[in-house]
Short mmCIF file of C-alpha atoms and ligand atoms in Angstrom, two decimals:
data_model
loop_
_atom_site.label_atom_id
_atom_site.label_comp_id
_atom_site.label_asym_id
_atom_site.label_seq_id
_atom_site.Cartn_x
_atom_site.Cartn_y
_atom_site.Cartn_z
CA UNK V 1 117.13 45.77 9.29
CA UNK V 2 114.49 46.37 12.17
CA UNK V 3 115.23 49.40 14.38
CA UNK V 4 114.31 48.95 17.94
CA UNK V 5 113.22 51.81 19.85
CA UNK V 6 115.54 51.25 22.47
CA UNK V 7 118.32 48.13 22.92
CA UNK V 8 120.36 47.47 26.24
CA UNK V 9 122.22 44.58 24.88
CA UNK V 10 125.44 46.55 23.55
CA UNK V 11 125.97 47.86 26.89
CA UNK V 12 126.01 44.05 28.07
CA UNK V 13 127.88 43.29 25.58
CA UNK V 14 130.56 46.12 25.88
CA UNK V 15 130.89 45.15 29.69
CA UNK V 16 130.28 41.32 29.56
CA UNK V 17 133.17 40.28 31.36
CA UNK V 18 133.09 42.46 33.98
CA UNK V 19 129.11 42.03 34.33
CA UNK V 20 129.67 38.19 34.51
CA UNK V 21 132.43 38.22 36.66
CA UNK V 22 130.93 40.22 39.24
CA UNK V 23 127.07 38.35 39.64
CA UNK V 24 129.48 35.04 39.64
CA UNK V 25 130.91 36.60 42.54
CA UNK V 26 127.72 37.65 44.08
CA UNK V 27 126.19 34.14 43.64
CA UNK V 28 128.85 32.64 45.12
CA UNK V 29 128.91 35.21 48.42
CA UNK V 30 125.59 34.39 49.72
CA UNK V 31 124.24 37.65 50.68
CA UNK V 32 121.56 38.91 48.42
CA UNK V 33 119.59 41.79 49.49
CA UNK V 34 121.12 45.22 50.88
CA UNK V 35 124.42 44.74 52.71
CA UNK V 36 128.14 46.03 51.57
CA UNK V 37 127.11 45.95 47.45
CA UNK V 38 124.22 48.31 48.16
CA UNK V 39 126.34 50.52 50.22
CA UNK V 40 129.09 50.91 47.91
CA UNK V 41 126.97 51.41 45.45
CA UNK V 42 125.31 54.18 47.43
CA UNK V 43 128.06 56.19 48.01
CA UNK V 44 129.04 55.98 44.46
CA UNK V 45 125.55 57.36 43.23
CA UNK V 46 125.74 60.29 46.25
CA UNK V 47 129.33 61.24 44.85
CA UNK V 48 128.29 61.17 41.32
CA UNK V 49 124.84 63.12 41.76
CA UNK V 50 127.13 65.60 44.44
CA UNK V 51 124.96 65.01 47.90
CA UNK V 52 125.67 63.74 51.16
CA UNK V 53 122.74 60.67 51.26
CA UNK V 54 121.74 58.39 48.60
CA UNK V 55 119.21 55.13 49.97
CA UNK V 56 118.74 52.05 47.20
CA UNK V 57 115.21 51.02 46.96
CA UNK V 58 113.63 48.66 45.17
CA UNK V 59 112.08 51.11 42.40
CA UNK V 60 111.82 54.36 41.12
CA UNK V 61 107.77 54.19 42.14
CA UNK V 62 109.06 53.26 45.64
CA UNK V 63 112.07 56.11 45.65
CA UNK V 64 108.99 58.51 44.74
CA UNK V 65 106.48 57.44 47.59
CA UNK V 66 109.21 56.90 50.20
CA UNK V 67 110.46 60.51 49.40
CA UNK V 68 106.59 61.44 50.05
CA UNK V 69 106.11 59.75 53.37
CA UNK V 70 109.70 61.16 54.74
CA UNK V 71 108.40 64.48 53.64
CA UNK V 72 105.37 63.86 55.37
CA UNK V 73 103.23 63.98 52.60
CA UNK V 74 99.35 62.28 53.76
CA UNK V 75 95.79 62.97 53.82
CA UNK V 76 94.42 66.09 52.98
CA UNK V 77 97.65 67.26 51.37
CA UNK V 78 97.95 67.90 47.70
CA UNK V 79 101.08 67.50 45.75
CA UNK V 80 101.62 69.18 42.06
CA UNK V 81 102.76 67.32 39.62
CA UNK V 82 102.88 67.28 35.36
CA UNK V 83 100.28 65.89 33.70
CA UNK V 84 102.31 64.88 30.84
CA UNK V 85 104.63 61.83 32.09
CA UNK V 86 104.42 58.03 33.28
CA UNK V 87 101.59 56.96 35.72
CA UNK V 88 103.32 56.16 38.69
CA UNK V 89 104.22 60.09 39.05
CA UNK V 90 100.97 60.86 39.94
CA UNK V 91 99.67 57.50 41.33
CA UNK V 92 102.28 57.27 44.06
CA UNK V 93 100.73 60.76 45.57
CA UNK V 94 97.51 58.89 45.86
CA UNK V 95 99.28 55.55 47.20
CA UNK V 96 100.22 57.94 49.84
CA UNK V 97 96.78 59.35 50.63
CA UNK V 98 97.30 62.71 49.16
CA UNK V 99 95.38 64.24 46.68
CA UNK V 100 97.62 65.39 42.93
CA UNK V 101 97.13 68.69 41.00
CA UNK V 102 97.89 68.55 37.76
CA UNK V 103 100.09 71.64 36.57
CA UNK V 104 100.73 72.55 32.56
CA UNK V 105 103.84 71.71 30.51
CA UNK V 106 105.88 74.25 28.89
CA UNK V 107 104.77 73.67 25.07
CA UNK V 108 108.47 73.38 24.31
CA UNK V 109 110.57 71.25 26.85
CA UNK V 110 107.55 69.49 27.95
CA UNK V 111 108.37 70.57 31.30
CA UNK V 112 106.27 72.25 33.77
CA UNK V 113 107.59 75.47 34.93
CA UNK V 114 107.62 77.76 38.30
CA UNK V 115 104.70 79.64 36.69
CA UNK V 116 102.45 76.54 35.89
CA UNK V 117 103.20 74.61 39.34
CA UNK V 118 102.00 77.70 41.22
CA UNK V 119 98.94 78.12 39.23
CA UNK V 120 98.20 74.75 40.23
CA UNK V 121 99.16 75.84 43.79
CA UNK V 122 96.56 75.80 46.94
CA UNK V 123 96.19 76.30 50.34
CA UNK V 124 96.28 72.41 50.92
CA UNK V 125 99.69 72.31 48.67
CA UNK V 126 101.98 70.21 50.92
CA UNK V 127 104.79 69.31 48.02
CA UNK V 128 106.05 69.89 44.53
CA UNK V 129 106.59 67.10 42.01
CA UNK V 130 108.45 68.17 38.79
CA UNK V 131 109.36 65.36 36.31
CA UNK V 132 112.22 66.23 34.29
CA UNK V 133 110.90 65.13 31.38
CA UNK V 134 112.69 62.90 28.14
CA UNK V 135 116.02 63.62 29.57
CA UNK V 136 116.04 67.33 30.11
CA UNK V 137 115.33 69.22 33.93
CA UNK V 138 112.37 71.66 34.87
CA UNK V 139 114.20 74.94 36.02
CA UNK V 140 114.97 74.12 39.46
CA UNK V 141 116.25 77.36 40.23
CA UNK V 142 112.87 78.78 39.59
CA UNK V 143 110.63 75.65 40.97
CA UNK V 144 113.10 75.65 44.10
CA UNK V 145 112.63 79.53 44.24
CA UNK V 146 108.79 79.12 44.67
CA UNK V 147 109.25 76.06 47.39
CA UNK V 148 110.54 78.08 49.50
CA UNK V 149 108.79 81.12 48.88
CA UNK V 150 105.27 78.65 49.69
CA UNK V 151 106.98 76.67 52.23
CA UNK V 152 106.75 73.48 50.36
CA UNK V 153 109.18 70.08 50.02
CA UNK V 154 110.63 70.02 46.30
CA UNK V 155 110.84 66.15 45.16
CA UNK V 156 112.23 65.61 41.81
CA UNK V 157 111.25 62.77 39.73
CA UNK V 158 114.27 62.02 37.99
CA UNK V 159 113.58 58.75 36.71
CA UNK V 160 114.48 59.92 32.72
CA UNK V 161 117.38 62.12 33.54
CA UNK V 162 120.36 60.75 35.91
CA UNK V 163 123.13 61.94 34.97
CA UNK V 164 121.63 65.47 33.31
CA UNK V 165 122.88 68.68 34.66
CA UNK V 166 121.80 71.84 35.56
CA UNK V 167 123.93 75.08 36.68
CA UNK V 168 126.73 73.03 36.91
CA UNK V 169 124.76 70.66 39.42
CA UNK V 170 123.00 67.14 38.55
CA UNK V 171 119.14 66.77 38.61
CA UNK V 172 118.49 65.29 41.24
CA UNK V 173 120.39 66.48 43.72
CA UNK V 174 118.69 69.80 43.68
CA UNK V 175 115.10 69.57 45.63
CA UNK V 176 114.69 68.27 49.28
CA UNK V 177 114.84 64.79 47.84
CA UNK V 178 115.45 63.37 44.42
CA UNK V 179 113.68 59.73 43.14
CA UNK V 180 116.04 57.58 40.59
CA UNK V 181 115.25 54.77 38.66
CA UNK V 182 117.07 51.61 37.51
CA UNK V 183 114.63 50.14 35.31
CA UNK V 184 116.03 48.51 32.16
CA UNK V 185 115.67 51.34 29.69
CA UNK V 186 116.70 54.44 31.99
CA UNK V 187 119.96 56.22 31.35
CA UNK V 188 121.78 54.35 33.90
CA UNK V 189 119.75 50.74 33.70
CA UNK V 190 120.03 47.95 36.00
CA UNK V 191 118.94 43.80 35.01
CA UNK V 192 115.39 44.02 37.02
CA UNK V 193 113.76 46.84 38.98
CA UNK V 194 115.80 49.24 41.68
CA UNK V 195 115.75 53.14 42.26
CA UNK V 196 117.41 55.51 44.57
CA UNK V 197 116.43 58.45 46.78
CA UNK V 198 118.98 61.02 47.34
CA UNK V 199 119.21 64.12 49.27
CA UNK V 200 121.55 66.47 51.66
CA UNK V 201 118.93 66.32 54.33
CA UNK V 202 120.60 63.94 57.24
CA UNK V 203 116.89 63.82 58.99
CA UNK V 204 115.16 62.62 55.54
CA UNK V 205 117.89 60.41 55.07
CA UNK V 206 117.56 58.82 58.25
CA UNK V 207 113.82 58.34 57.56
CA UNK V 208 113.96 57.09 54.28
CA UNK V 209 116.30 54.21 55.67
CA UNK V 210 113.25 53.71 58.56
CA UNK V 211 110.65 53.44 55.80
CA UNK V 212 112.51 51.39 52.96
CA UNK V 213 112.59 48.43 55.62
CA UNK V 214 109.31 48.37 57.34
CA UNK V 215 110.24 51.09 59.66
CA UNK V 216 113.17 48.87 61.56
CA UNK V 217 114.69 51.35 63.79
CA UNK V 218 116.93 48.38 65.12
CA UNK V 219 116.44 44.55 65.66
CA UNK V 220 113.06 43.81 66.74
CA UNK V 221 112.36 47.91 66.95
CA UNK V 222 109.76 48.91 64.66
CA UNK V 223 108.98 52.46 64.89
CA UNK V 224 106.91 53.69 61.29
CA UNK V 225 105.03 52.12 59.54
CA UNK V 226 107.32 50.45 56.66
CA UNK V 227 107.75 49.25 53.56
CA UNK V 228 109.61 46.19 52.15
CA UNK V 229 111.54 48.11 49.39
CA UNK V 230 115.09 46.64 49.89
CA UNK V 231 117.16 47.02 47.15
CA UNK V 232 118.64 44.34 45.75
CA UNK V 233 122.54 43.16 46.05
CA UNK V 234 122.61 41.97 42.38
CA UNK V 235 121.24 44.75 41.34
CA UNK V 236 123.21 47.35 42.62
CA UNK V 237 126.57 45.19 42.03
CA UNK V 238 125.61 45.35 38.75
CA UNK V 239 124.36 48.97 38.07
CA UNK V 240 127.75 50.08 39.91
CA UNK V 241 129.56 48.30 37.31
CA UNK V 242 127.69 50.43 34.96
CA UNK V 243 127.42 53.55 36.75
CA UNK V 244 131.45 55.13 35.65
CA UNK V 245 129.92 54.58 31.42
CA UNK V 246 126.82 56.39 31.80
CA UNK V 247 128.03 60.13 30.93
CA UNK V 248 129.46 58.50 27.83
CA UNK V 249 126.19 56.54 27.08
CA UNK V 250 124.19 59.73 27.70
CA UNK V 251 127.48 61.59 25.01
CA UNK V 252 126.63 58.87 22.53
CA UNK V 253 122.96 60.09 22.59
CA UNK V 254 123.60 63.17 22.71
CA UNK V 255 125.23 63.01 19.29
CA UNK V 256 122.74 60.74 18.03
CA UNK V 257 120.31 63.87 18.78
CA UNK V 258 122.90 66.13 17.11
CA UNK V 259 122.10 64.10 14.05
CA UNK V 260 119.00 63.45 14.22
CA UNK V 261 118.23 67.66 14.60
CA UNK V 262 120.47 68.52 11.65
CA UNK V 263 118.73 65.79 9.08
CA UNK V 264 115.21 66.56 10.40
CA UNK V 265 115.59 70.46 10.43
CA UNK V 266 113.89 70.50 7.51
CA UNK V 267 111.25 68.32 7.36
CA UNK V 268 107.63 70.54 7.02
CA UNK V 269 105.44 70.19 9.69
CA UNK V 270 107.67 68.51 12.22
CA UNK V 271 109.52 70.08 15.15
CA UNK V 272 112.61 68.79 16.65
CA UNK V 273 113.56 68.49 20.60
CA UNK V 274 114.14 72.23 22.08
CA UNK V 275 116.63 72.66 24.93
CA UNK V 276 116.02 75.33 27.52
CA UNK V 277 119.08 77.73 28.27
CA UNK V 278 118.51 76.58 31.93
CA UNK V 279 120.53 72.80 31.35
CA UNK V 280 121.62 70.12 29.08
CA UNK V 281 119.28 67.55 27.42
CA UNK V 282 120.24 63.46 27.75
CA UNK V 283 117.53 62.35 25.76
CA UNK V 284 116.39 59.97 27.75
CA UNK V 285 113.83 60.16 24.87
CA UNK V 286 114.20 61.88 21.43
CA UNK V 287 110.90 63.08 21.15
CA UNK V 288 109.43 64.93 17.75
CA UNK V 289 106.46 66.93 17.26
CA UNK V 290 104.02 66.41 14.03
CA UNK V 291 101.24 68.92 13.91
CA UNK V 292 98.22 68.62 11.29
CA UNK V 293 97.48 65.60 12.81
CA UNK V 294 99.71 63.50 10.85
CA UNK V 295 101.61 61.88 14.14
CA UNK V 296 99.63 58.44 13.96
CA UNK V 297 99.84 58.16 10.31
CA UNK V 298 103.63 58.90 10.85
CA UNK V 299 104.09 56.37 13.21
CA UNK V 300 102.20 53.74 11.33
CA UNK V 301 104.63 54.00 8.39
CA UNK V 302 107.56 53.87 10.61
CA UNK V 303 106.58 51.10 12.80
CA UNK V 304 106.12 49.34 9.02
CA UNK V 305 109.53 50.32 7.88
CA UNK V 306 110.80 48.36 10.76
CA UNK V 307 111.46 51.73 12.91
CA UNK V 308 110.34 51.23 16.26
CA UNK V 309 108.44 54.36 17.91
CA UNK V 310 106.24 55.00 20.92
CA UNK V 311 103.69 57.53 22.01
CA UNK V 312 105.00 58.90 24.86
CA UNK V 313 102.27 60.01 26.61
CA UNK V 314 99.10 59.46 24.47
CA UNK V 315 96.67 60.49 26.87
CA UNK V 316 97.62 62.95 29.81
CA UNK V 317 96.95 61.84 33.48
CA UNK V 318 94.42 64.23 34.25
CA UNK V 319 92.26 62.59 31.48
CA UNK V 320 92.55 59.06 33.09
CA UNK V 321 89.41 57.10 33.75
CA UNK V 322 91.28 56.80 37.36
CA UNK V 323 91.12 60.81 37.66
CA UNK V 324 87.96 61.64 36.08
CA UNK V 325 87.73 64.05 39.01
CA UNK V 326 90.22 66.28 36.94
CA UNK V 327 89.15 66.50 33.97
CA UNK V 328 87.98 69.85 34.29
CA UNK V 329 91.83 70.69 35.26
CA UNK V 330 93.15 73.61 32.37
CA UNK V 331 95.99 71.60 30.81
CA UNK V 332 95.65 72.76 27.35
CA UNK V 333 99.46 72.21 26.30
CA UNK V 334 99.86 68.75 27.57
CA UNK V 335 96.82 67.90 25.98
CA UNK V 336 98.35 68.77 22.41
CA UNK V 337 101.38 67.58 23.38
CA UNK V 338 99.48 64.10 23.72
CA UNK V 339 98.29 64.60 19.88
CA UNK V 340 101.07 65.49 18.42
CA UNK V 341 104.21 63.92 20.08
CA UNK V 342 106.75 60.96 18.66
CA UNK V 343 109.65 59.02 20.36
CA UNK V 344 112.45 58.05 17.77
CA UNK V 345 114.84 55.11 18.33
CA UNK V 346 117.81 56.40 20.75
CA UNK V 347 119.99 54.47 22.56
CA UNK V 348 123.85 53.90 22.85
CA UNK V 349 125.84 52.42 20.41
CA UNK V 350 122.82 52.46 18.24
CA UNK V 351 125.28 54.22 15.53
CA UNK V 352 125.40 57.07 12.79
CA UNK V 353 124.25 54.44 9.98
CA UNK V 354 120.97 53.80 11.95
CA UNK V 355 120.28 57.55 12.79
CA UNK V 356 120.48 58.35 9.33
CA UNK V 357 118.10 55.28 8.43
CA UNK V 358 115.63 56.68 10.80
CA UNK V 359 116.04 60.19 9.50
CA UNK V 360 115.11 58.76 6.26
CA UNK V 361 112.15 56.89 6.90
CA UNK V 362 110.90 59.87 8.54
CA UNK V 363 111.15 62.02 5.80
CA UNK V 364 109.59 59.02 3.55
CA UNK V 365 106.94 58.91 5.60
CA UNK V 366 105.99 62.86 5.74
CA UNK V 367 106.80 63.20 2.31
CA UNK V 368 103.98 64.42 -0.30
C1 PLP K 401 110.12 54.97 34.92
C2 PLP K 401 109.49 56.12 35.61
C3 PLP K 401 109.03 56.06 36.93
C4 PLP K 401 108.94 54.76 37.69
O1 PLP K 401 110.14 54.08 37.82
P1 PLP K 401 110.09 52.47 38.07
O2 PLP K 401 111.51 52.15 38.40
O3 PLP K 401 109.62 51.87 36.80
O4 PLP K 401 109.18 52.22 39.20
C5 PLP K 401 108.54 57.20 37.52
N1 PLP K 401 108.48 58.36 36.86
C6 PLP K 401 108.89 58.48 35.58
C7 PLP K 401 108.82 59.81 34.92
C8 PLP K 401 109.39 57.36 34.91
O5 PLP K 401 109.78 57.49 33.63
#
């Protein structure tokens, strides 16, 4: 029996009808991009994160550099970001002319912190980027704390955690602007690319509506420079059939976690996940740690077994060829991290009897 890393079909399958019945519907209707389905869908994501805007885009690189140009993010600003996360976080501060800083992870969550953003921190800082990481938040109590205290935007990329929550808030929902993504094999996936910004902010709403459609203020009124990042009608008909199951997908992984922690407690020289005391973990990833540098030969044995398993990250952005300028930057713990990190299947309805085979194979595999 092969393991996939990740697998969206049961969730297709444990919605089919409804799924079907509603893109039949949206065939038949004619209207395909934005419009009523995006709306509705809008104000279901603003409810369910707990702020007053939410604006569909077309994906969760676009809700990122959209959230950067309503901020006013642009040349000769610098942004901070992690080093220690997908591409786009950092490329998207580039797309929009800005320069990135690359700021340390906290050895345990993965996360950076308050301390490591502001270390990273200069006179040109214009914006904060934390990436909640695998699932789990950054402490935005503390990263919000030293926004304002430095008089900079907070934009969270929350791409791996919708639906997480933090102080009895959701990620997202707590900077100046949050950036969602829809992509097949986030916690809330749609059946192509989409993403979402959302914030409280009427006046960043309002420009982040501008921007998403090539700055239309009104019919043949174009006052920004745009972009076309509509989101589309499918789409969001689709994900807002899915939208009421996704705290019980991200309960399903939860307990798949669970297991997974109690069968690999004791397995020498590998650490499980840690959750910070700050807010829960939706393991958008279950992600292991294998010192010694045995993670390759780990993975090699898995990915025979049949166990699919990825290397998420393998090399951390500030060691790029594309930003060789940084590679001077101090990033010491995301730069182990890189060595030494593991991504287990996890998904819902993936089941106990699969954990356990998993388990298994990874205890085979460190075994002797
Ligand atoms: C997936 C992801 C993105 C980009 O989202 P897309 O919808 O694929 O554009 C950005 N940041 C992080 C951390 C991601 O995991």
């Amino acid at each position: 029996m092969q393991i996939p890393i990740y697998n969206p079909k049961p969730q297709y399958e444990a919605l089919r009808g409804e799924l079907e019945r509603t893109a039949t519907e949206l065939l038949a209707s004619g209207a395909y991009i934005l419009g009523p389905q995006v709306e509705a869908f809008e104000h279901a994501v603003a409810e369910y994160l707990g702020c007053r805007h939410a604006i569909g885009v077309n994906s969760g690189t676009d809700a990122l550099l959209i959230a950067l140009a309503a901020a006013g993010v642009g040349p000769g600003d610098e942004v901070v970001t992690s080093p220690f996360t997908f591409y786009a976080s950092a490329e998207v501060i580039n797309l929009i002319g800005a320069t990135p800083r690359f700021a340390d992870i906290d050895p345990d969550t993965f996360n950076v912190t308050a301390e490591t953003l502001e270390a990273a921190c200069s006179a040109r800082t214009k914006a904060l980027l934390p990436v909640h990481i695998f699932g789990q938040g950054a402490d935005m109590a503390a990263v919000n704390a030293l926004a304002r205290r430095r008089g900079l935007y907070v934009i969270e990329d929350n791409a791996q955690a919708f639906g997480a929550r933090q102080g009895g808030r959701r990620l997202g929902a707590l900077g100046d602007l949050g950036a969602h993504s829809f992509y097949p094999t986030k916690n809330l996936g749609g059946f192509g690319d989409g993403g979402m910004i959302t914030t409280d902010d009427d006046e960043l709403a309002a420009r982040c509506r501008l921007l998403r459609l090539h700055g239309q203020e009104g019919r043949d009124c174009h006052t920004r420079i745009g972009y076309n990042s509509r989101l589309d009608a499918m789409q969001a008909a689709l994900l807002h059939v899915k939208l009421p199951y996704v705290d019980g997908w991200n309960a399903q992984r939860k307990e798949i976690a669970a297991l997974y922690d109690h069968r690999l407690a004791d397995v020498p020289g590998l650490s499980t996940p840690q959750v910070a005391p700050h807010g829960d973990h939706i393991y958008h990833q279950y992600t292991v740690r294998i010192g010694d540098g045995r993670r390759d030969a780990v993975r090699d044995a898995l990915q025979a077994a049949g166990i699919g398993c990825m290397v998420y990250y393998a090399v951390p952005l500030h060691h790029q060829p594309v930003y060789q300028q940084h590679l001077q930057d101090r990033c010491p713990a995301a730069e182990r991290a890189c060595q030494e990190v593991l991504s287990l299947p996890m998904w819902p309805y993936m089941g106990e009897e699969r954990a356990e085979r998993v388990a298994e194979a990874v205890h085979r595999s460190l075994a002797g």
